[in-house]
mmCIF file of C-alpha atoms in Angstrom:
data_model
loop_
_atom_site.group_PDB
_atom_site.id
_atom_site.type_symbol
_atom_site.label_atom_id
_atom_site.label_comp_id
_atom_site.label_asym_id
_atom_site.label_seq_id
_atom_site.Cartn_x
_atom_site.Cartn_y
_atom_site.Cartn_z
ATOM 1 C CA UNK A 12 0.007 0.006 0.013
ATOM 2 C CA UNK A 13 1.180 3.507 -0.852
ATOM 3 C CA UNK A 14 1.372 6.231 1.735
ATOM 4 C CA UNK A 15 1.963 9.925 1.014
ATOM 5 C CA UNK A 16 3.073 12.188 3.843
ATOM 6 C CA UNK A 17 3.087 15.976 3.359
ATOM 7 C CA UNK A 18 4.893 18.738 5.193
ATOM 8 C CA UNK A 19 5.748 22.416 4.810
ATOM 9 C CA UNK A 20 2.415 24.210 5.033
ATOM 10 C CA UNK A 21 1.801 27.170 7.240
ATOM 11 C CA UNK A 22 1.046 30.894 7.435
ATOM 12 C CA UNK A 23 2.884 33.305 5.164
ATOM 13 C CA UNK A 24 2.457 36.974 4.192
ATOM 14 C CA UNK A 25 1.520 37.977 0.633
ATOM 15 C CA UNK A 26 4.632 37.913 -1.555
ATOM 16 C CA UNK A 27 6.314 35.322 0.600
ATOM 17 C CA UNK A 28 7.386 31.754 -0.151
ATOM 18 C CA UNK A 29 6.720 28.231 1.102
ATOM 19 C CA UNK A 30 8.083 24.857 0.058
ATOM 20 C CA UNK A 31 5.843 21.817 0.362
ATOM 21 C CA UNK A 32 7.216 18.285 0.486
ATOM 22 C CA UNK A 33 5.479 14.944 -0.059
ATOM 23 C CA UNK A 34 7.301 11.668 0.654
ATOM 24 C CA UNK A 35 5.939 8.411 -0.719
ATOM 25 C CA UNK A 36 6.418 5.002 0.910
ATOM 26 C CA UNK A 37 5.137 1.516 0.427
ATOM 27 C CA UNK A 38 4.481 0.101 -3.064
ATOM 28 C CA UNK A 39 5.934 3.151 -4.799
ATOM 29 C CA UNK A 40 6.483 1.215 -8.038
ATOM 30 C CA UNK A 41 2.754 1.664 -8.638
ATOM 31 C CA UNK A 42 3.127 5.492 -8.894
ATOM 32 C CA UNK A 43 3.699 7.217 -12.252
ATOM 33 C CA UNK A 44 2.994 10.929 -12.145
ATOM 34 C CA UNK A 45 2.815 12.872 -8.951
ATOM 35 C CA UNK A 46 0.985 16.153 -8.433
ATOM 36 C CA UNK A 47 -0.385 18.781 -6.147
ATOM 37 C CA UNK A 48 -4.049 19.729 -5.848
ATOM 38 C CA UNK A 49 -5.615 22.421 -3.712
ATOM 39 C CA UNK A 50 -9.068 23.180 -2.378
ATOM 40 C CA UNK A 51 -10.095 26.578 -1.055
ATOM 41 C CA UNK A 52 -13.171 27.161 1.122
ATOM 42 C CA UNK A 53 -16.321 27.011 -1.009
ATOM 43 C CA UNK A 54 -14.463 25.909 -4.126
ATOM 44 C CA UNK A 55 -13.811 22.648 -5.956
ATOM 45 C CA UNK A 56 -10.482 20.867 -5.770
ATOM 46 C CA UNK A 57 -8.209 21.956 -8.591
ATOM 47 C CA UNK A 58 -4.950 20.667 -10.052
ATOM 48 C CA UNK A 59 -1.999 22.933 -9.261
ATOM 49 C CA UNK A 60 0.911 21.066 -10.844
ATOM 50 C CA UNK A 61 1.870 17.587 -12.014
ATOM 51 C CA UNK A 62 5.225 15.991 -12.838
ATOM 52 C CA UNK A 63 6.083 12.725 -14.549
ATOM 53 C CA UNK A 64 8.803 10.225 -13.551
ATOM 54 C CA UNK A 65 11.063 11.707 -16.170
ATOM 55 C CA UNK A 66 10.569 15.283 -14.908
ATOM 56 C CA UNK A 67 8.084 16.797 -17.334
ATOM 57 C CA UNK A 68 5.965 19.327 -15.465
ATOM 58 C CA UNK A 69 2.674 21.089 -16.143
ATOM 59 C CA UNK A 70 1.026 23.881 -14.160
ATOM 60 C CA UNK A 71 -2.315 25.528 -13.734
ATOM 61 C CA UNK A 72 -2.415 28.937 -15.420
ATOM 62 C CA UNK A 73 -3.001 30.600 -12.083
ATOM 63 C CA UNK A 74 0.390 29.491 -10.697
ATOM 64 C CA UNK A 75 2.630 29.537 -13.807
ATOM 65 C CA UNK A 76 5.762 31.579 -13.208
ATOM 66 C CA UNK A 77 5.314 31.491 -9.441
ATOM 67 C CA UNK A 78 5.267 27.775 -8.469
ATOM 68 C CA UNK A 79 7.791 25.064 -9.348
ATOM 69 C CA UNK A 80 7.193 21.360 -8.947
ATOM 70 C CA UNK A 81 10.162 18.999 -8.718
ATOM 71 C CA UNK A 82 10.781 15.349 -7.982
ATOM 72 C CA UNK A 83 13.556 13.370 -6.359
ATOM 73 C CA UNK A 84 13.026 9.777 -7.427
ATOM 74 C CA UNK A 85 15.818 8.463 -5.209
ATOM 75 C CA UNK A 86 14.025 9.881 -2.176
ATOM 76 C CA UNK A 87 10.542 9.137 -3.506
ATOM 77 C CA UNK A 88 9.655 12.772 -2.805
ATOM 78 C CA UNK A 89 7.857 15.474 -4.691
ATOM 79 C CA UNK A 90 8.178 19.185 -3.869
ATOM 80 C CA UNK A 91 6.222 22.334 -4.584
ATOM 81 C CA UNK A 92 8.174 25.559 -4.316
ATOM 82 C CA UNK A 93 5.641 28.434 -4.010
ATOM 83 C CA UNK A 94 6.886 31.980 -4.565
ATOM 84 C CA UNK A 95 5.106 35.311 -4.765
ATOM 85 C CA UNK A 96 2.219 33.926 -2.839
ATOM 86 C CA UNK A 97 -1.169 35.643 -3.057
ATOM 87 C CA UNK A 98 -4.150 35.518 -0.725
ATOM 88 C CA UNK A 99 -6.033 33.550 -3.373
ATOM 89 C CA UNK A 100 -3.456 30.770 -2.993
ATOM 90 C CA UNK A 101 -4.922 30.042 0.466
ATOM 91 C CA UNK A 102 -6.152 26.468 0.433
ATOM 92 C CA UNK A 103 -5.628 22.977 1.683
ATOM 93 C CA UNK A 104 -2.940 21.430 -0.540
ATOM 94 C CA UNK A 105 -3.037 17.703 -1.316
ATOM 95 C CA UNK A 106 -0.255 15.550 -2.744
ATOM 96 C CA UNK A 107 -1.302 12.832 -5.243
ATOM 97 C CA UNK A 108 0.155 9.848 -6.988
ATOM 98 C CA UNK A 109 -1.288 8.626 -10.268
ATOM 99 C CA UNK A 110 -1.592 5.101 -11.634
ATOM 100 C CA UNK A 111 -1.743 4.552 -14.415
ATOM 101 C CA UNK A 112 -3.359 7.775 -15.718
ATOM 102 C CA UNK A 113 -5.427 9.156 -12.867
ATOM 103 C CA UNK A 114 -4.770 10.185 -9.241
ATOM 104 C CA UNK A 115 -4.994 7.064 -7.143
ATOM 105 C CA UNK A 116 -3.193 7.864 -3.895
ATOM 106 C CA UNK A 117 -3.606 10.970 -1.748
ATOM 107 C CA UNK A 118 -1.880 12.651 1.123
ATOM 108 C CA UNK A 119 -3.697 13.973 4.158
ATOM 109 C CA UNK A 120 -3.579 17.620 3.051
ATOM 110 C CA UNK A 121 -1.685 20.552 4.487
ATOM 111 C CA UNK A 122 -3.025 24.054 5.128
ATOM 112 C CA UNK A 123 -1.458 27.010 3.332
ATOM 113 C CA UNK A 124 -2.667 30.443 4.472
ATOM 114 C CA UNK A 125 -1.508 33.654 2.784
ATOM 115 C CA UNK A 126 -2.548 36.655 4.836
ATOM 116 C CA UNK A 127 -1.144 39.903 6.214
#
């Protein structure tokens, strides 16, 4: 069984930065792409970024140029570097692992709050 454990969330001022981490354990051979989703109060969950095993990344338009997703296959860990944070980035962020084409495994979620 696959487990995803997230860390790095917290409170930050507008314009600040945070780095989220998600470590996978268990049957990690069953994971292909990994990604980050977020869900703000009163809104649907949305894809933030996704990265393949080979390192190809895609981003939601709302975070392009500000967020960077990366992956360390040796450590079975995916990261989300978030810069120039805005209040509208406030949400619960979820790590996901896809197999074979859709998100199959999920982390517990970590709160990111951007506020003065």
